[in-house]
Tab-separated table of C-alpha atoms in Angstrom:
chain	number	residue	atom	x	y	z
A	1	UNK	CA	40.448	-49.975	-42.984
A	2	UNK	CA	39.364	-46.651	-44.214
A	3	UNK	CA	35.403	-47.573	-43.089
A	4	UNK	CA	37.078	-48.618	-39.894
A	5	UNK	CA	38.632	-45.276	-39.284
A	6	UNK	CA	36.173	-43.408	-40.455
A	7	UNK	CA	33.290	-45.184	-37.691
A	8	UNK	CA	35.822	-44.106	-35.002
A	9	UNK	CA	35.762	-40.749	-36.087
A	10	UNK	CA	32.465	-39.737	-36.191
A	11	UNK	CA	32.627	-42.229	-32.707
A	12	UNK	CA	34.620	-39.565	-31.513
A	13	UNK	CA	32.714	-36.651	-32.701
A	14	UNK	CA	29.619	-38.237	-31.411
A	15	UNK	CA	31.036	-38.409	-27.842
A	16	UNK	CA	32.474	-34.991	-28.480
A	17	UNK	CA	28.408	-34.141	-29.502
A	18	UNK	CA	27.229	-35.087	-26.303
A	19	UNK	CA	29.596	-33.818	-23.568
A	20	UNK	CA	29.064	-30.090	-24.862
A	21	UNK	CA	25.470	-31.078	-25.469
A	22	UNK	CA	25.365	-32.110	-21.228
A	23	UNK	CA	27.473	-28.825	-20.764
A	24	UNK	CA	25.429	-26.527	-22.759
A	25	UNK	CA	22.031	-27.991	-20.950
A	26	UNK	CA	23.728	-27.361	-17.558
A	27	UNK	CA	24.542	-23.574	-18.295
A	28	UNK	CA	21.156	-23.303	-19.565
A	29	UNK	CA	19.305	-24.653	-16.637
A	30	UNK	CA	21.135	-22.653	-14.405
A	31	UNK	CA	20.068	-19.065	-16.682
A	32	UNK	CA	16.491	-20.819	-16.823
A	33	UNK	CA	16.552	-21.388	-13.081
A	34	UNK	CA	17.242	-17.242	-12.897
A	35	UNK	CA	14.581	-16.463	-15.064
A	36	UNK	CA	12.525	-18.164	-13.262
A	37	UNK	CA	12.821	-16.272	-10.279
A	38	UNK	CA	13.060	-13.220	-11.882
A	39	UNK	CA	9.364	-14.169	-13.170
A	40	UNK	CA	8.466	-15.120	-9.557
A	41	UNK	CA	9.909	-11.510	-8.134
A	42	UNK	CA	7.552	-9.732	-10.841
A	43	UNK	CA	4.669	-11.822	-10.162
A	44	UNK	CA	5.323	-10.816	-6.475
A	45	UNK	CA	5.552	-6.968	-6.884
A	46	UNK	CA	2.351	-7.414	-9.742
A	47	UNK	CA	0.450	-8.939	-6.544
A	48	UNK	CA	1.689	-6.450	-3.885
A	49	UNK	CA	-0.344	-3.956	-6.324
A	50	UNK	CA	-3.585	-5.695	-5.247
A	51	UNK	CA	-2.910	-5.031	-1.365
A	52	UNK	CA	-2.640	-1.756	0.609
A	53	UNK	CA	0.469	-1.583	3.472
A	54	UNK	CA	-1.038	0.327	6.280
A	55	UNK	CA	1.163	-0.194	9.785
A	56	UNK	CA	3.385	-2.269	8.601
A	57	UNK	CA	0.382	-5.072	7.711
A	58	UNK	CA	-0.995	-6.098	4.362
A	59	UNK	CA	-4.784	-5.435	4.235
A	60	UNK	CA	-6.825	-6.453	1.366
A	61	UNK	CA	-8.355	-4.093	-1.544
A	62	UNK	CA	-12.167	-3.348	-1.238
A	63	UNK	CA	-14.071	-3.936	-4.054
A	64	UNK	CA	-16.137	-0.701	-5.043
A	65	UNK	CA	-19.090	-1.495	-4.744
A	66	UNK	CA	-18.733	-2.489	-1.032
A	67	UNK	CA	-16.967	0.890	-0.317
A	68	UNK	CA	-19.391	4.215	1.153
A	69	UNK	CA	-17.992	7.362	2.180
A	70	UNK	CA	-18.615	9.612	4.821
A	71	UNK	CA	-17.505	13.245	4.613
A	72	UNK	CA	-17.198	15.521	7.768
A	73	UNK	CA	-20.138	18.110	7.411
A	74	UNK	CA	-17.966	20.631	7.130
A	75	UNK	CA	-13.976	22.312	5.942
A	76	UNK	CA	-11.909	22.243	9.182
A	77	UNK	CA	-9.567	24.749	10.110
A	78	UNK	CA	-7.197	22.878	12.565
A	79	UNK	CA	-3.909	24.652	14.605
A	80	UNK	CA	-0.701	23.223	13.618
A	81	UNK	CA	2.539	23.166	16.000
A	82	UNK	CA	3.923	26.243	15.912
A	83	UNK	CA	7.263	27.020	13.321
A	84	UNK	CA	10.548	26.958	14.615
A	85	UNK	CA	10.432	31.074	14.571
A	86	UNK	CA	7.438	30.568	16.595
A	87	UNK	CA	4.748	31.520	14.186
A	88	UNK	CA	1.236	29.606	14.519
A	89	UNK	CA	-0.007	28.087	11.238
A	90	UNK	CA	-3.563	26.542	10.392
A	91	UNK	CA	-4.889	23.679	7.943
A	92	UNK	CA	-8.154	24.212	6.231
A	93	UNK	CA	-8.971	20.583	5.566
A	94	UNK	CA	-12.441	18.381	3.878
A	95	UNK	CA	-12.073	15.592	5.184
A	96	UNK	CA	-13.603	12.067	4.254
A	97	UNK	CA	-13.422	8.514	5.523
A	98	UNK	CA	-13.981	5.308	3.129
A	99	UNK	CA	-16.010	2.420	4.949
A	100	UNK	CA	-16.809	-0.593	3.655
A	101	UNK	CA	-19.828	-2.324	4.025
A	102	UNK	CA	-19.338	-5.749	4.412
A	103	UNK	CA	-17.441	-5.129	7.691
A	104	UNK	CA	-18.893	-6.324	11.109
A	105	UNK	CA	-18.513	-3.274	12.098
A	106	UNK	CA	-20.133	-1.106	9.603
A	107	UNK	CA	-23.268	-3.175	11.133
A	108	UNK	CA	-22.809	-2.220	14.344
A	109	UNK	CA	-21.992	2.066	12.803
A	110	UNK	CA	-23.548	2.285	10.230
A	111	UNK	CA	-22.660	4.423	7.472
A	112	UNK	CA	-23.822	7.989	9.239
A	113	UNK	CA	-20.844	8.597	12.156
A	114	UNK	CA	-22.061	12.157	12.746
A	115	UNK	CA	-22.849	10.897	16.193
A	116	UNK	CA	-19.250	10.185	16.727
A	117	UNK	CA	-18.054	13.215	14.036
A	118	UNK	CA	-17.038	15.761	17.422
A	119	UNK	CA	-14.744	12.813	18.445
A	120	UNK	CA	-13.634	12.240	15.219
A	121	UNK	CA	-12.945	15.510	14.837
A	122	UNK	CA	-10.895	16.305	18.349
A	123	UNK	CA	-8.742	12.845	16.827
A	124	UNK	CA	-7.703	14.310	13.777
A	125	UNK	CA	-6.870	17.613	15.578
A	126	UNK	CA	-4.740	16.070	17.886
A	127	UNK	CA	-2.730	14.134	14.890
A	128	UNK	CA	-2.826	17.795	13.234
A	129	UNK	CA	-1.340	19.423	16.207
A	130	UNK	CA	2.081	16.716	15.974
A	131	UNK	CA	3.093	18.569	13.250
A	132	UNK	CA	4.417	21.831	12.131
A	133	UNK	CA	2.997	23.932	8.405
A	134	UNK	CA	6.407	22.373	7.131
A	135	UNK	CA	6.201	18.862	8.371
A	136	UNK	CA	2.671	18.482	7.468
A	137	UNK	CA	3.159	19.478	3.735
A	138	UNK	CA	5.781	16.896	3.809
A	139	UNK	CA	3.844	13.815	5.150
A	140	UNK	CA	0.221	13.994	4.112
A	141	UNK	CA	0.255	9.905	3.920
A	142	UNK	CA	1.840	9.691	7.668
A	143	UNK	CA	-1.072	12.340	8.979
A	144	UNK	CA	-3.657	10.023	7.107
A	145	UNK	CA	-2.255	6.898	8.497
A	146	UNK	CA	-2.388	8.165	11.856
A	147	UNK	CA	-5.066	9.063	11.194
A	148	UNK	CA	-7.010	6.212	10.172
A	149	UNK	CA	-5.472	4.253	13.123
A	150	UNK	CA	-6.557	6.823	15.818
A	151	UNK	CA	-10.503	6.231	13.949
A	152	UNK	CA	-10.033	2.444	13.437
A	153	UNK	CA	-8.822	2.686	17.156
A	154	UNK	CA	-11.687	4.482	18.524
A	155	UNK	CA	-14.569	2.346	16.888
A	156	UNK	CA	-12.069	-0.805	17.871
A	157	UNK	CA	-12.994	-2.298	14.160
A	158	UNK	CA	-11.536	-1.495	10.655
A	159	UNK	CA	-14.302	-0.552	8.558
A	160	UNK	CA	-12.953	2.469	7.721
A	161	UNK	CA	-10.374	1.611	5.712
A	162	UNK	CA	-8.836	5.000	4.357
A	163	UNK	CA	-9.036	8.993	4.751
A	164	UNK	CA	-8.829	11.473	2.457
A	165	UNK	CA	-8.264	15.122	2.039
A	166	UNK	CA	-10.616	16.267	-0.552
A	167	UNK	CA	-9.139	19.750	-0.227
A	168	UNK	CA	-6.087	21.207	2.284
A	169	UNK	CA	-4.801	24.198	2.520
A	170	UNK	CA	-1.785	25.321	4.805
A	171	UNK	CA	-1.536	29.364	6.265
């Protein structure tokens, strides 16, 4: 009687075993199924790294040694919009353009725009003039997006693919 009782006991203990051993494995699939996408968020932002957001689209990194630059021949000092107390200001600005050469359109351009550099010029004095000596300290990246569109516009292709200010300076 006594081997009798004890079989049911550890009978018991055994179903008792594996009813917390099906709870436990529920509860941790759920926490695994978290960390999961927790793993799939990071690897998201990781690969949002890789890509640029220019206009609300993604465009893809260029490698270096596809990328050339082209520099305007020389500083420009470009009128801002007047202050709010009605004082002009001026930017004193080097500014470059990054192309990259295994666009179509880099074929069709070339890497020397001074041919185009008085229209390119007149473009990024008209984004210049949208903004007053406070406003454009604030938004460097919004004046270099516009920009870049106004350029990318103008040649109707994207290979130019960023601007930079190598120096700027605000009166």
């Amino acid at each position: 009687m006594k081997k009798n009782l004890i079989s049911v006991i550890i009978l018991a203990l055994l179903v008792v075993n594996i009813i917390l051993t099906a709870i436990m494995m529920f509860s941790v699939t759920s926490a695994s199924k978290k960390t999961a996408s927790l793993v799939d968020n990071i690897a998201t932002a990781l690969n949002l790294e890789l890509t640029a957001q220019t206009g609300g689209e993604l465009e893809t990194v260029v490698p270096m040694e596809n990328i050339e630059t082209y520099d305007i021949s020389e500083s420009m000092t470009i009128p801002l919009k007047n202050s709010e107390d009605g004082s002009s200001h001026f930017c004193l600005a080097s500014i470059g353009f990054s192309i990259n050469t295994k666009d179509k359109g880099y074929k069709t351009y070339g890497s020397d725009l001074s041919p185009q550099e008085t229209m390119i010029k007149d473009k990024i004095n008209s984004v210049f003039a949208n903004y007053s000596l406070e406003e454009a300290r604030g938004n460097e990246e919004a004046i270099k997006s516009e920009i870049l569109a106004g350029v990318q516009q103008m040649f109707d292709s994207e290979f130019i693919f960023d601007v930079s200010f190598s120096s700027i300076l605000y009166q």
